[in-house]
Coordinates of C-alpha atoms in Angstrom, one line a residue:
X1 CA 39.7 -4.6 19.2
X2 CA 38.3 -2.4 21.3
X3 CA 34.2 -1.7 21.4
X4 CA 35.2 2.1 20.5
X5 CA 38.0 1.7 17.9
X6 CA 35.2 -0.5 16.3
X7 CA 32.0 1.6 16.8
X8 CA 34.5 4.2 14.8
X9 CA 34.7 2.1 12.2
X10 CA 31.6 1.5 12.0
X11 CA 30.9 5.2 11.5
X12 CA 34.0 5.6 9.1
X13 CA 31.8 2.5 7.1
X14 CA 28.5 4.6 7.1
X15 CA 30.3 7.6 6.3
X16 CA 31.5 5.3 2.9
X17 CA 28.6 3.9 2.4
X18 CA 26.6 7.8 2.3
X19 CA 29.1 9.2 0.0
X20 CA 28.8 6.1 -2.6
X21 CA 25.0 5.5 -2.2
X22 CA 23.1 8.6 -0.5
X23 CA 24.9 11.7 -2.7
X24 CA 26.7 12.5 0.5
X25 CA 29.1 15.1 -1.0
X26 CA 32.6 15.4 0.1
X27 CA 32.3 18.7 1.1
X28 CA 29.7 17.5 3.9
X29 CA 31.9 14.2 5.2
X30 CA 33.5 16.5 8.1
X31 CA 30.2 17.6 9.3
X32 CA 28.5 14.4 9.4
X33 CA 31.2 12.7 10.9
X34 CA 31.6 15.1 14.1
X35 CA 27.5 14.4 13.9
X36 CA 28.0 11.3 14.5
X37 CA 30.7 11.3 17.2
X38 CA 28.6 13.6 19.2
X39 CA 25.9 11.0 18.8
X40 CA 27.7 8.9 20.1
X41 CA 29.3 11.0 22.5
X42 CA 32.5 10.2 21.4
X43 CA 35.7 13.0 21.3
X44 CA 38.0 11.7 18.9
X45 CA 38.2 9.8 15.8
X46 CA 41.2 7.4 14.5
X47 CA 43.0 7.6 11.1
X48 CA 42.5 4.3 8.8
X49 CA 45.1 2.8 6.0
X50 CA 41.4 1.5 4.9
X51 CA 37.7 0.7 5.6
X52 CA 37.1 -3.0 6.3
X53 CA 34.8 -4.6 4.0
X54 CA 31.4 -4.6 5.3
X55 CA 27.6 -5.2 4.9
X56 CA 26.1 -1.9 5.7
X57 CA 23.2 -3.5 7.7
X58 CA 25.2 -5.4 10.1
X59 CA 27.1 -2.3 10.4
X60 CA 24.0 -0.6 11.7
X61 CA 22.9 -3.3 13.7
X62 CA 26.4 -3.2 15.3
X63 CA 25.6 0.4 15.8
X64 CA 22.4 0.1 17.7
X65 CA 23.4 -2.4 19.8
X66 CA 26.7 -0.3 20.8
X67 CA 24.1 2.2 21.5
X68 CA 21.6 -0.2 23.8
X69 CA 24.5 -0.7 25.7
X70 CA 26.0 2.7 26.3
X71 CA 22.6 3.3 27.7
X72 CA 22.4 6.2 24.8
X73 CA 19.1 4.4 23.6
X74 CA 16.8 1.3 24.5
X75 CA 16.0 -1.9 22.9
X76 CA 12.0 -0.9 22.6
X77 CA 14.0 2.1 20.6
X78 CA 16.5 0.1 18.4
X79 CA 14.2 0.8 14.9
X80 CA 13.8 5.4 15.6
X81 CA 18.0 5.1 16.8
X82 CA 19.4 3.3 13.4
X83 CA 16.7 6.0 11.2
X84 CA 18.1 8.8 13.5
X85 CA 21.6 7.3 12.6
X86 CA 20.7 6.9 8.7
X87 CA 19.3 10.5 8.8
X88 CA 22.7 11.8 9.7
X89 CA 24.3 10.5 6.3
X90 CA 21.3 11.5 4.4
X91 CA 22.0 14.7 2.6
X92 CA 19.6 17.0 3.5
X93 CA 15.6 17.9 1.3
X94 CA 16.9 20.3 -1.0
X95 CA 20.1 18.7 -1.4
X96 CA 18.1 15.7 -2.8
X97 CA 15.8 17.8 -4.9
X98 CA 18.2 18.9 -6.5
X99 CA 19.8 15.9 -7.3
X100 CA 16.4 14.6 -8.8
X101 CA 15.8 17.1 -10.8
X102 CA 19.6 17.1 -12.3
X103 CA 18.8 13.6 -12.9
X104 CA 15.4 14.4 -14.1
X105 CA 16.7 16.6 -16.8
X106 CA 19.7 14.9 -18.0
X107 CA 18.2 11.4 -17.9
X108 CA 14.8 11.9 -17.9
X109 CA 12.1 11.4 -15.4
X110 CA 11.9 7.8 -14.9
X111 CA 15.7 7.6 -14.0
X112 CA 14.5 10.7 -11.5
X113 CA 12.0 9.0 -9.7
X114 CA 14.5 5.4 -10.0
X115 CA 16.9 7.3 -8.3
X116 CA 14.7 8.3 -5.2
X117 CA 13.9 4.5 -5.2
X118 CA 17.2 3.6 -4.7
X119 CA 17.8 6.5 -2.2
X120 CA 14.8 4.8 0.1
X121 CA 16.4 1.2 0.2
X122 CA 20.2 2.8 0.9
X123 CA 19.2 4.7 4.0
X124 CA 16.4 1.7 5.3
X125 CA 13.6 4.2 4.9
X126 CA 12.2 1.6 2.3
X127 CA 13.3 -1.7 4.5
X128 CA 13.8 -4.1 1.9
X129 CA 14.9 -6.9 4.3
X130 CA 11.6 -7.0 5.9
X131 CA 9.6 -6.2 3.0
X132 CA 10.7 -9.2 1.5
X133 CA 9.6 -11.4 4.5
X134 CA 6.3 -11.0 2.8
X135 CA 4.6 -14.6 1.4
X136 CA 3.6 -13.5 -1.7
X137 CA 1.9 -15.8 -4.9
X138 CA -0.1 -15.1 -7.6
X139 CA -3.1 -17.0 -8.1
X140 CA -4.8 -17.6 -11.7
X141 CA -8.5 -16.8 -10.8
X142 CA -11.9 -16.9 -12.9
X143 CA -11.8 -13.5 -14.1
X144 CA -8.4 -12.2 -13.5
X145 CA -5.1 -12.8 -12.6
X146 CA -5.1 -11.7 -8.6
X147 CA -1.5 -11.5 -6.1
X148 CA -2.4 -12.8 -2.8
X149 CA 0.4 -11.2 -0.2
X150 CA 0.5 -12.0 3.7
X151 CA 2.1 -8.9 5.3
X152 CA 4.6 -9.8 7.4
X153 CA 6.9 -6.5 7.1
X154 CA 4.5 -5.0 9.7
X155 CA 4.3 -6.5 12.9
X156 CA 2.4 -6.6 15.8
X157 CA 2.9 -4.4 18.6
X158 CA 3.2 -6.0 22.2
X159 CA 1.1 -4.5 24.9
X160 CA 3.7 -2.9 26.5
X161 CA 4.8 -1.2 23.2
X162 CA 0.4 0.2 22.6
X163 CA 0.8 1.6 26.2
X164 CA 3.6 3.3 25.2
X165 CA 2.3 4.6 22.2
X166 CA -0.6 5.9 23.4
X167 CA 1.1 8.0 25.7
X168 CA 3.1 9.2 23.3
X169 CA 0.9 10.9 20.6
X170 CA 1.6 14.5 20.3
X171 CA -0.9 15.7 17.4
X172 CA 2.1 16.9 15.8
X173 CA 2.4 15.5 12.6
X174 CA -1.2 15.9 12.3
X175 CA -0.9 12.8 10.3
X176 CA 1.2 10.3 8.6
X177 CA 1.2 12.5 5.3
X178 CA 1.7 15.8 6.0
X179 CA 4.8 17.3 4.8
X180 CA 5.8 18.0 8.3
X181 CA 6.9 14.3 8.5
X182 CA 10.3 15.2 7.0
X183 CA 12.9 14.8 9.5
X184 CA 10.5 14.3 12.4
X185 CA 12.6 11.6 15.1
X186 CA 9.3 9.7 16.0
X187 CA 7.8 7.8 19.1
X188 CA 6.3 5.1 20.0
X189 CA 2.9 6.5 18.1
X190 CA 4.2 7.7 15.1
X191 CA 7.4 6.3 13.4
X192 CA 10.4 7.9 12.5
X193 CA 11.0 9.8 9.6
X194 CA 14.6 11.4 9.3
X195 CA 15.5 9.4 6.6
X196 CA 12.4 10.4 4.6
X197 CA 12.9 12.6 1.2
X198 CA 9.8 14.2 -1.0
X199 CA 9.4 15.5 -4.1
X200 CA 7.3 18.4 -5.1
X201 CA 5.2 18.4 -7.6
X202 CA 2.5 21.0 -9.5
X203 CA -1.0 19.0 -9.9
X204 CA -3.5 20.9 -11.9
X205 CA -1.6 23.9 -10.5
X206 CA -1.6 23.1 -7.1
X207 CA 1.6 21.9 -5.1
X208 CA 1.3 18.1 -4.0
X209 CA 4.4 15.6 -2.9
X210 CA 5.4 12.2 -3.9
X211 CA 7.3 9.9 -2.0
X212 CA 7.6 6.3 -1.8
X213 CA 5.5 4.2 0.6
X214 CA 7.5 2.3 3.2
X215 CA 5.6 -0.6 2.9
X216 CA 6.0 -1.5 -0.5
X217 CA 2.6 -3.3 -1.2
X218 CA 3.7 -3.7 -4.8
X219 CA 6.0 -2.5 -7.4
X220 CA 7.5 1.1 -6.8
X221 CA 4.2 1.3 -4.3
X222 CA 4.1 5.3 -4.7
X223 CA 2.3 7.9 -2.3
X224 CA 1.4 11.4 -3.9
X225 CA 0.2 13.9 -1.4
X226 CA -1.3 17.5 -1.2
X227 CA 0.9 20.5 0.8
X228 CA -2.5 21.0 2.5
X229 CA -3.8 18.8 5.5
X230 CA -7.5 18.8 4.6
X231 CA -9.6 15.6 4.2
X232 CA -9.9 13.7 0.6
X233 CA -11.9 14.7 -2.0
X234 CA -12.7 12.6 -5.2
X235 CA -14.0 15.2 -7.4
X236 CA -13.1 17.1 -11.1
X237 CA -10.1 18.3 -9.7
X238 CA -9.2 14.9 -8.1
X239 CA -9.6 13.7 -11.4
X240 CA -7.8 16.2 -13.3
X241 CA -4.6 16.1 -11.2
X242 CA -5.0 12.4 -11.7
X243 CA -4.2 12.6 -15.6
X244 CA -1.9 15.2 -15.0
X245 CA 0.2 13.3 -12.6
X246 CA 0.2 10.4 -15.5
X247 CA 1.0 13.0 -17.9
X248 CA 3.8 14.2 -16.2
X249 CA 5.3 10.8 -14.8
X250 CA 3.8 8.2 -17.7
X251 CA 5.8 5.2 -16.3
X252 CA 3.6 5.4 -13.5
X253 CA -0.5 4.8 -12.8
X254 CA -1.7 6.7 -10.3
X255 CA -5.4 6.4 -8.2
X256 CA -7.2 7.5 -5.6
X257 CA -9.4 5.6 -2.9
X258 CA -13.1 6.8 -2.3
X259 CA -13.5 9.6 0.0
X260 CA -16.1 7.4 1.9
X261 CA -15.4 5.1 5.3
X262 CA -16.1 0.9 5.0
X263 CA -14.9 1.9 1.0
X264 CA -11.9 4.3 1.1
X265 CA -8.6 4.4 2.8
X266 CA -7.7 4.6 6.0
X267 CA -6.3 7.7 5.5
X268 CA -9.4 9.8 4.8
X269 CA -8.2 12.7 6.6
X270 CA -5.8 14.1 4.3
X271 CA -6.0 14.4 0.5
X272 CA -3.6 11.8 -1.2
X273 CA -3.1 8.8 -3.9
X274 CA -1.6 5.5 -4.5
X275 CA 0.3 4.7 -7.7
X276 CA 3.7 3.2 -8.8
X277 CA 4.5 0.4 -11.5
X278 CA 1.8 -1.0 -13.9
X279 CA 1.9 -3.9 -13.2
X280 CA -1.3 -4.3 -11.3
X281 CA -3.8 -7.0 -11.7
X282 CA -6.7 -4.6 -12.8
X283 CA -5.0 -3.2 -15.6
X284 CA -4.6 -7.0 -17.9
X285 CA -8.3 -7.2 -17.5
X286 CA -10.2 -7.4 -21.2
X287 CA -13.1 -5.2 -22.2
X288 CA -16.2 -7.2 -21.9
X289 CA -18.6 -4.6 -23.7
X290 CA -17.7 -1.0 -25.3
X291 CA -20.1 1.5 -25.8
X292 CA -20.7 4.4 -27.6
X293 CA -19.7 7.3 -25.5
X294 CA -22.1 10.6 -25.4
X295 CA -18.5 12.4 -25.0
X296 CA -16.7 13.0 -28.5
X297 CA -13.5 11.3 -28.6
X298 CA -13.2 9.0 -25.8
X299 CA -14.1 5.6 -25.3
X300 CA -16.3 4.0 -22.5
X301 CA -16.5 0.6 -21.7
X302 CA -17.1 -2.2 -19.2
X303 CA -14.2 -4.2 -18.1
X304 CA -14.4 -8.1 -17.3
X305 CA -13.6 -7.9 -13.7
X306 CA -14.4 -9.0 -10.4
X307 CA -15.5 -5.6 -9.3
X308 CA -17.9 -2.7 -11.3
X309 CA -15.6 -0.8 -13.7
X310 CA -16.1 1.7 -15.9
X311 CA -12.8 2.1 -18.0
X312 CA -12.8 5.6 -20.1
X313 CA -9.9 6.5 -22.8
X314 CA -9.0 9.3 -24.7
X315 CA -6.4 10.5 -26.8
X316 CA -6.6 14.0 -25.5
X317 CA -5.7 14.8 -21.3
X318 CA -9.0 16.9 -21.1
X319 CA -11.3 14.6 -23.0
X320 CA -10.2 12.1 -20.5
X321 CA -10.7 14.2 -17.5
X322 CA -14.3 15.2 -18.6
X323 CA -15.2 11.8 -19.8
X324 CA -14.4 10.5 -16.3
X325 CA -15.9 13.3 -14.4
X326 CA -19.0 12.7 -16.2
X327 CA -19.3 8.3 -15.0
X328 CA -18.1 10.1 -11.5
X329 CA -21.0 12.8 -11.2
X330 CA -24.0 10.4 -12.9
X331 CA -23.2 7.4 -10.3
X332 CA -23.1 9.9 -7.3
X333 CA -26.7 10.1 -8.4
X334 CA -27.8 6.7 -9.2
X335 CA -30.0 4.7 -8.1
X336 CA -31.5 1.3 -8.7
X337 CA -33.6 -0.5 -6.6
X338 CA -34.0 -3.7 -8.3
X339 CA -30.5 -4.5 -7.6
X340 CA -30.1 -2.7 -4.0
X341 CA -28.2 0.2 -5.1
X342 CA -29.3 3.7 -3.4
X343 CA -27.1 6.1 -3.8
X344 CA -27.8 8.2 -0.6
X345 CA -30.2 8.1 2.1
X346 CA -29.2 10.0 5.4
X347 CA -26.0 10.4 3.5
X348 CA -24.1 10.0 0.2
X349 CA -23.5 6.3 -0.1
X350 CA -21.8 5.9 -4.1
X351 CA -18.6 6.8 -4.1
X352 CA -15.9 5.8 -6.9
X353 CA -12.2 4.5 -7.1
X354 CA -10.6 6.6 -10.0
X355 CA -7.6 5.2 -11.5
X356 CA -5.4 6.5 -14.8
X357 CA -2.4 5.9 -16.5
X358 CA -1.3 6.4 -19.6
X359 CA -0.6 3.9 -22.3
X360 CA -0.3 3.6 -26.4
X361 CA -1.0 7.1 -26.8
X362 CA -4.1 7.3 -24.9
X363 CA -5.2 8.4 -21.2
X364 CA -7.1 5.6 -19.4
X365 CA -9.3 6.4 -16.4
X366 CA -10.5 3.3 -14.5
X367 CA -13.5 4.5 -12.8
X368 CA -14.3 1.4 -9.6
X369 CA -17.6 2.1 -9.0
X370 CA -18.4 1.9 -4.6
X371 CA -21.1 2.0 -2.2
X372 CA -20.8 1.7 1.5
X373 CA -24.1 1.5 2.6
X374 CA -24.8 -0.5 5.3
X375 CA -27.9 -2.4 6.2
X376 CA -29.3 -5.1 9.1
X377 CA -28.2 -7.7 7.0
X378 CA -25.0 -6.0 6.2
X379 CA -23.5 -4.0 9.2
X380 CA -20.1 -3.8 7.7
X381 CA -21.2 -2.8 4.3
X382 CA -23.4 -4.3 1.5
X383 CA -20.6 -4.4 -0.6
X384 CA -18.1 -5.0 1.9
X385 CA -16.7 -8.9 2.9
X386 CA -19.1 -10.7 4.2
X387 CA -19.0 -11.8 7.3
X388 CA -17.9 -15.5 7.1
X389 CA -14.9 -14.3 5.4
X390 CA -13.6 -12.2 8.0
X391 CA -11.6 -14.6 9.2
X392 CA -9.0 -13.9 6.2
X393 CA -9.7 -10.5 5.6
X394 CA -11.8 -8.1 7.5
X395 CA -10.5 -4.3 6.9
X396 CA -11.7 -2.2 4.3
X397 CA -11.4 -3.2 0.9
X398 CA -9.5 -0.2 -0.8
X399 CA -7.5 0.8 -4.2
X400 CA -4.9 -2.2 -4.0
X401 CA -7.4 -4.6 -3.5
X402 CA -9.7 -3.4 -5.6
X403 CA -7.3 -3.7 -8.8
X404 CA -6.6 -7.0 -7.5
X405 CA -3.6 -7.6 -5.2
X406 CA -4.5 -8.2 -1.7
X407 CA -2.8 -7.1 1.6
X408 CA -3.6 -10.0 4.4
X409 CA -2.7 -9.6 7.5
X410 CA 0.1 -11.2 9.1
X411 CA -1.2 -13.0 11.5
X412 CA -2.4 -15.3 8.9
X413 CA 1.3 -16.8 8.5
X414 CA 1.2 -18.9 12.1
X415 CA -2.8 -19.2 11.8
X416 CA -2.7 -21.2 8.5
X417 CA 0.4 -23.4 9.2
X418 CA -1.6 -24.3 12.5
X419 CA -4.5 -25.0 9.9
X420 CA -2.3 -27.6 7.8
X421 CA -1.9 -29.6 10.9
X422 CA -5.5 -31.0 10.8
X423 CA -5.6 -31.8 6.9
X424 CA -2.2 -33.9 7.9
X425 CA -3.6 -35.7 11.1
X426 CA -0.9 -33.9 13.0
X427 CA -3.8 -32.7 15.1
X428 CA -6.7 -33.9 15.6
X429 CA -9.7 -31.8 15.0
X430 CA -12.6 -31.2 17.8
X431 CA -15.2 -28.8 16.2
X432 CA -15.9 -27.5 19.8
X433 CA -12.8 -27.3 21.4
X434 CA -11.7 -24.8 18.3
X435 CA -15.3 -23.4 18.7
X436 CA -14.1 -22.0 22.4
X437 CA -13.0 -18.5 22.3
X438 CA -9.8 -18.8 23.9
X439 CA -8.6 -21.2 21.5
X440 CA -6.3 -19.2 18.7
X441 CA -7.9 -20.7 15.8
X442 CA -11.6 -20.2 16.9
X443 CA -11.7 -17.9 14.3
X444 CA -11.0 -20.4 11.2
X445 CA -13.4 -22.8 12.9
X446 CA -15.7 -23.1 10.3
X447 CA -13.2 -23.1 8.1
X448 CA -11.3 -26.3 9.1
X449 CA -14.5 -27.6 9.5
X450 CA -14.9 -27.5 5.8
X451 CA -11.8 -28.7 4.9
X452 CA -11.7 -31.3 6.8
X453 CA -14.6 -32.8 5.7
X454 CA -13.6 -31.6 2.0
X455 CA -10.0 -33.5 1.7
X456 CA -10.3 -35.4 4.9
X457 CA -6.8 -36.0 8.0
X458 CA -4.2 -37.8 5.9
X459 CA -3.2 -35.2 3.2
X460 CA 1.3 -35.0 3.0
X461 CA 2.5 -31.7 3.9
X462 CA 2.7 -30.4 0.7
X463 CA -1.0 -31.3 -0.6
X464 CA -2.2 -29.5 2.5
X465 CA -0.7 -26.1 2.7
X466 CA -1.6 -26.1 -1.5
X467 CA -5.6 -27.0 0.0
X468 CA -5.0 -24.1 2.3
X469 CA -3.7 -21.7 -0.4
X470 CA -6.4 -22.6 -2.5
X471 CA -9.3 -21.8 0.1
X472 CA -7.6 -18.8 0.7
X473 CA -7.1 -18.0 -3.0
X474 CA -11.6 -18.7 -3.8
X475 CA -11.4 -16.2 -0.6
X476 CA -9.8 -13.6 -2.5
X477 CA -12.4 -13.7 -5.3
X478 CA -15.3 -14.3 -3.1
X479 CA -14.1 -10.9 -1.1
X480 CA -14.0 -8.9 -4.6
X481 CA -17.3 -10.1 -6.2
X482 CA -18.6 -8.8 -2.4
X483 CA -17.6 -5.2 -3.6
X484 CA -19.3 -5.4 -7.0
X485 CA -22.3 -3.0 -6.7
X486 CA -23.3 -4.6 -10.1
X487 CA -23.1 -8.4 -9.8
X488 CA -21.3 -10.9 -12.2
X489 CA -24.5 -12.4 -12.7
X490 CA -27.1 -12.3 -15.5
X491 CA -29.3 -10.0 -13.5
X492 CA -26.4 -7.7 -12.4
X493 CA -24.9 -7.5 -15.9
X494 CA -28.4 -6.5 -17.2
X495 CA -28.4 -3.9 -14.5
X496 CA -24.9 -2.8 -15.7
X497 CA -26.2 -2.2 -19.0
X498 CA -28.8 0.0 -18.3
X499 CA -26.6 2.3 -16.0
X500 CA -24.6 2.8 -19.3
X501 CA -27.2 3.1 -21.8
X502 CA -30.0 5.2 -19.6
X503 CA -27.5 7.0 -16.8
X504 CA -24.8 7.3 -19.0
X505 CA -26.5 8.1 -22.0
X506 CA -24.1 5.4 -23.8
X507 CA -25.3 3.8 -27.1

């Protein structure tokens, strides 16, 4: 068979594959189709008794690579040409609007919000088959479950590819959230978004967004964004669309990071949260103390956590909203020496990580208590990973994190295999040759160092990459009791107790 007759096959199967999976209606086949040809520039199409039986992604693959080698795109290109492709068989915004809310109404608005789910893995937007690349485990720790992930679903760019890339930014979407993204083809800078659908929503009457995230960091991993570019803001309102959102969608939880650098997002630029599934780490953890709130009719509490949290809950949306506005306006204001904690010296330094959802009735506000002051001592943050720890994880610790799953980077995949080798007597371990800087693993040095010495060179395969888990696992918890502004200690508990009972006026 000819490469033609079979790239139009190939678009008769895309074409089948829109209609039964992306709400292509049949009323917009023709249109899409002579789309399609002209992408391709291709005159004419063929008449089939039927479609061959086919897996839609090595249809597409087929597809770009007919592409690369019609010259109509490049290999460097191969991920913007198959969303451009996807895009075409994507029914347009409104058209999937109004689907959702059909769905909304007649099934309700967790079958809604399943349904653009499903839309984002039919038309590659949410990549499932890199996505699940991702080493995942979960990991039983001290004070909480935690889910330890290595992100593989993102990978590096090649010199070559940054060059290109930073020749290529425009301004234009001023960011990776503004509503502009919709549609927009992409570059080497930014990525393509034509197969990209939002939903609007009203938040404390304001018009926000949700879509889902394309990396998928953890159960229905959800993005809700404001209409406006302008930077983020935790706040009463932040708060109050907060509890609205879980009001409105109460299959979900939804959070905010802190507004602050070293202990927000690293999207501070414009105003959006993070929620999804509830199945977060954070969310099993037990009360360790409750209190008697000063704000009739909701309850305050500390959490047994690796991190400081103040969990409020209250029957009633605006007792909640207050009750958490309250633990957000007294800590912006708190200080205690004794333990290190100043809430502002050139500059506002306690920030919080404001988390609801709604469950049993009630609307719970998880209130992660921040600081991301920096000191000699501490020139990445007092409460930020230390700095032998770096080595696993050395971004910002924001909201996923926080709540217990963590986002490692890739690199780790190759590093810690390497790692193995020495705890098998594979290789043979030379404190200063891994101690020179153009060795690849002069980063773990210290590391290997310790295990090593710990469990010795003759370990089987199996018992070493379980001794590398672990280390990396005790990591984990080490890298969370680091964001604690109030220590899981006796002193910091003490210290904890008396923000409740003299800043919060909490019995």
């Amino acid at each position: 068979m000819s490469q033609d007759n079979q790239i139009l096959i190939a678009i008769e199967q895309l074409i089948d594959h829109a209609t039964k999976n992306l709400s292509l209606d049949k009323y917009d086949v023709h249109f899409v189709r002579n789309a399609l040809l002209d992408n391709f520039k291709l005159g004419a199409t063929v008449n089939f008794d039927s479609i061959p039986e086919y897996d839609i992604q090595e249809t597409i693959d087929f597809m770009v690579d007919y592409a690369i080698k019609q010259g109509l795109t490049t290999a460097d290109d191969a991920l913007l040409y198959e969303t451009r492709l996807f895009g075409l068989v994507t029914p347009s915004p409104s058209s999937i609007i109004m689907k959702y809310d059909v769905t909304e109404a007649v099934e309700g608005v967790e079958a809604a919000t399943n349904y653009l789910y499903d839309l984002g893995i039919a038309n590659n937007y949410l990549r499932m088959k890199d996505i699940n690349k991702n080493i995942m485990w979960d990991y039983q720790g001290s004070r909480g479950d935690l889910v330890v992930t290595i992100n593989l679903s993102k990978p590096e760019k090649d010199p070559k590819q940054i060059a290109a890339a930073l020749k290529a930014k425009t301004g234009y979407p001023a960011c990776m959230l503004c509503p502009a993204n919709v549609g927009y083809a992409g570059n080497a800078a930014h990525p393509a978004r034509q197969t990209l659908r939002t939903i609007p929503v009203t938040l404390n009457n304001e018009a926000w967004w949700i879509q889902y995230s394309p990396y998928q960091y953890y159960n229905k991993h959800l993005i809700c964004f404001c209409d406006e570019h302008r930077p983020m803001k935790v706040n009463h309102d932040c708060i109050a669309r907060l509890v609205d959102f879980v009001d409105q969608f109460p299959h979900f939880f939804m959070g905010s990071n802190a507004a602050l650098p070293i202990v927000g997002g690293s999207i501070l630029t414009h105003d959006h949260y993070q929620g999804g599934g509830k199945g977060l780490p954070m969310f099993k953890a037990p009360v360790r103390k409750t209190f008697k709130s000063p704000k009739k009719g909701a309850d305050i509490s500390i959490i047994e956590w690796y991190n400081s949290v103040v969990r409020v809950s209250a029957k009633k949306k605006d007792i909640a909203i207050e009750a958490a506005d309250y633990v957000l306006q007294k800590w912006a204001e708190y200080s205690d020496e004794s333990v290190n904690i100043l809430c502002k010296t050139d500059a506002q330094h306690n920030a919080v990580t404001p988390i609801a959802r709604y469950e049993n009735g009630k609307y719970i506000v998880d209130m992660i208590l921040r600081n991301n002051r920096t000191d000699e001592a501490h020139p990445y943050g007092i409460y930020h990973p230390t700095e032998d720890l770096h080595n696993i994880k050395k971004e910002g610790i924001g909201i996923i994190e926080v709540m217990g799953t963590f986002i490692l980077p890739g690199r780790l995949d190759k590093e810690l295999k390497a790692i193995q080798k020495y705890l098998t007597g594979e290789e043979k371990f030379d404190y200063t040759e891994v101690s020179k800087e153009s060795h690849p693993l002069t980063k773990h040095k210290d590391m290997i160092k310790y295990l090593v010495e710990q469990y010795g060179t003759s370990n089987t395969s199996d018992a070493s990459e379980q001794i590398v888990k672990d280390y990396i696992n005790q990591t984990c918890e080490k890298i969370l009791d680091c964001t604690a502004v109030f220590k899981n200690d006796e002193q910091g508990k003490a210290a904890f107790d008396k923000f409740m009972t003299e800043c919060l006026g909490c019995k």
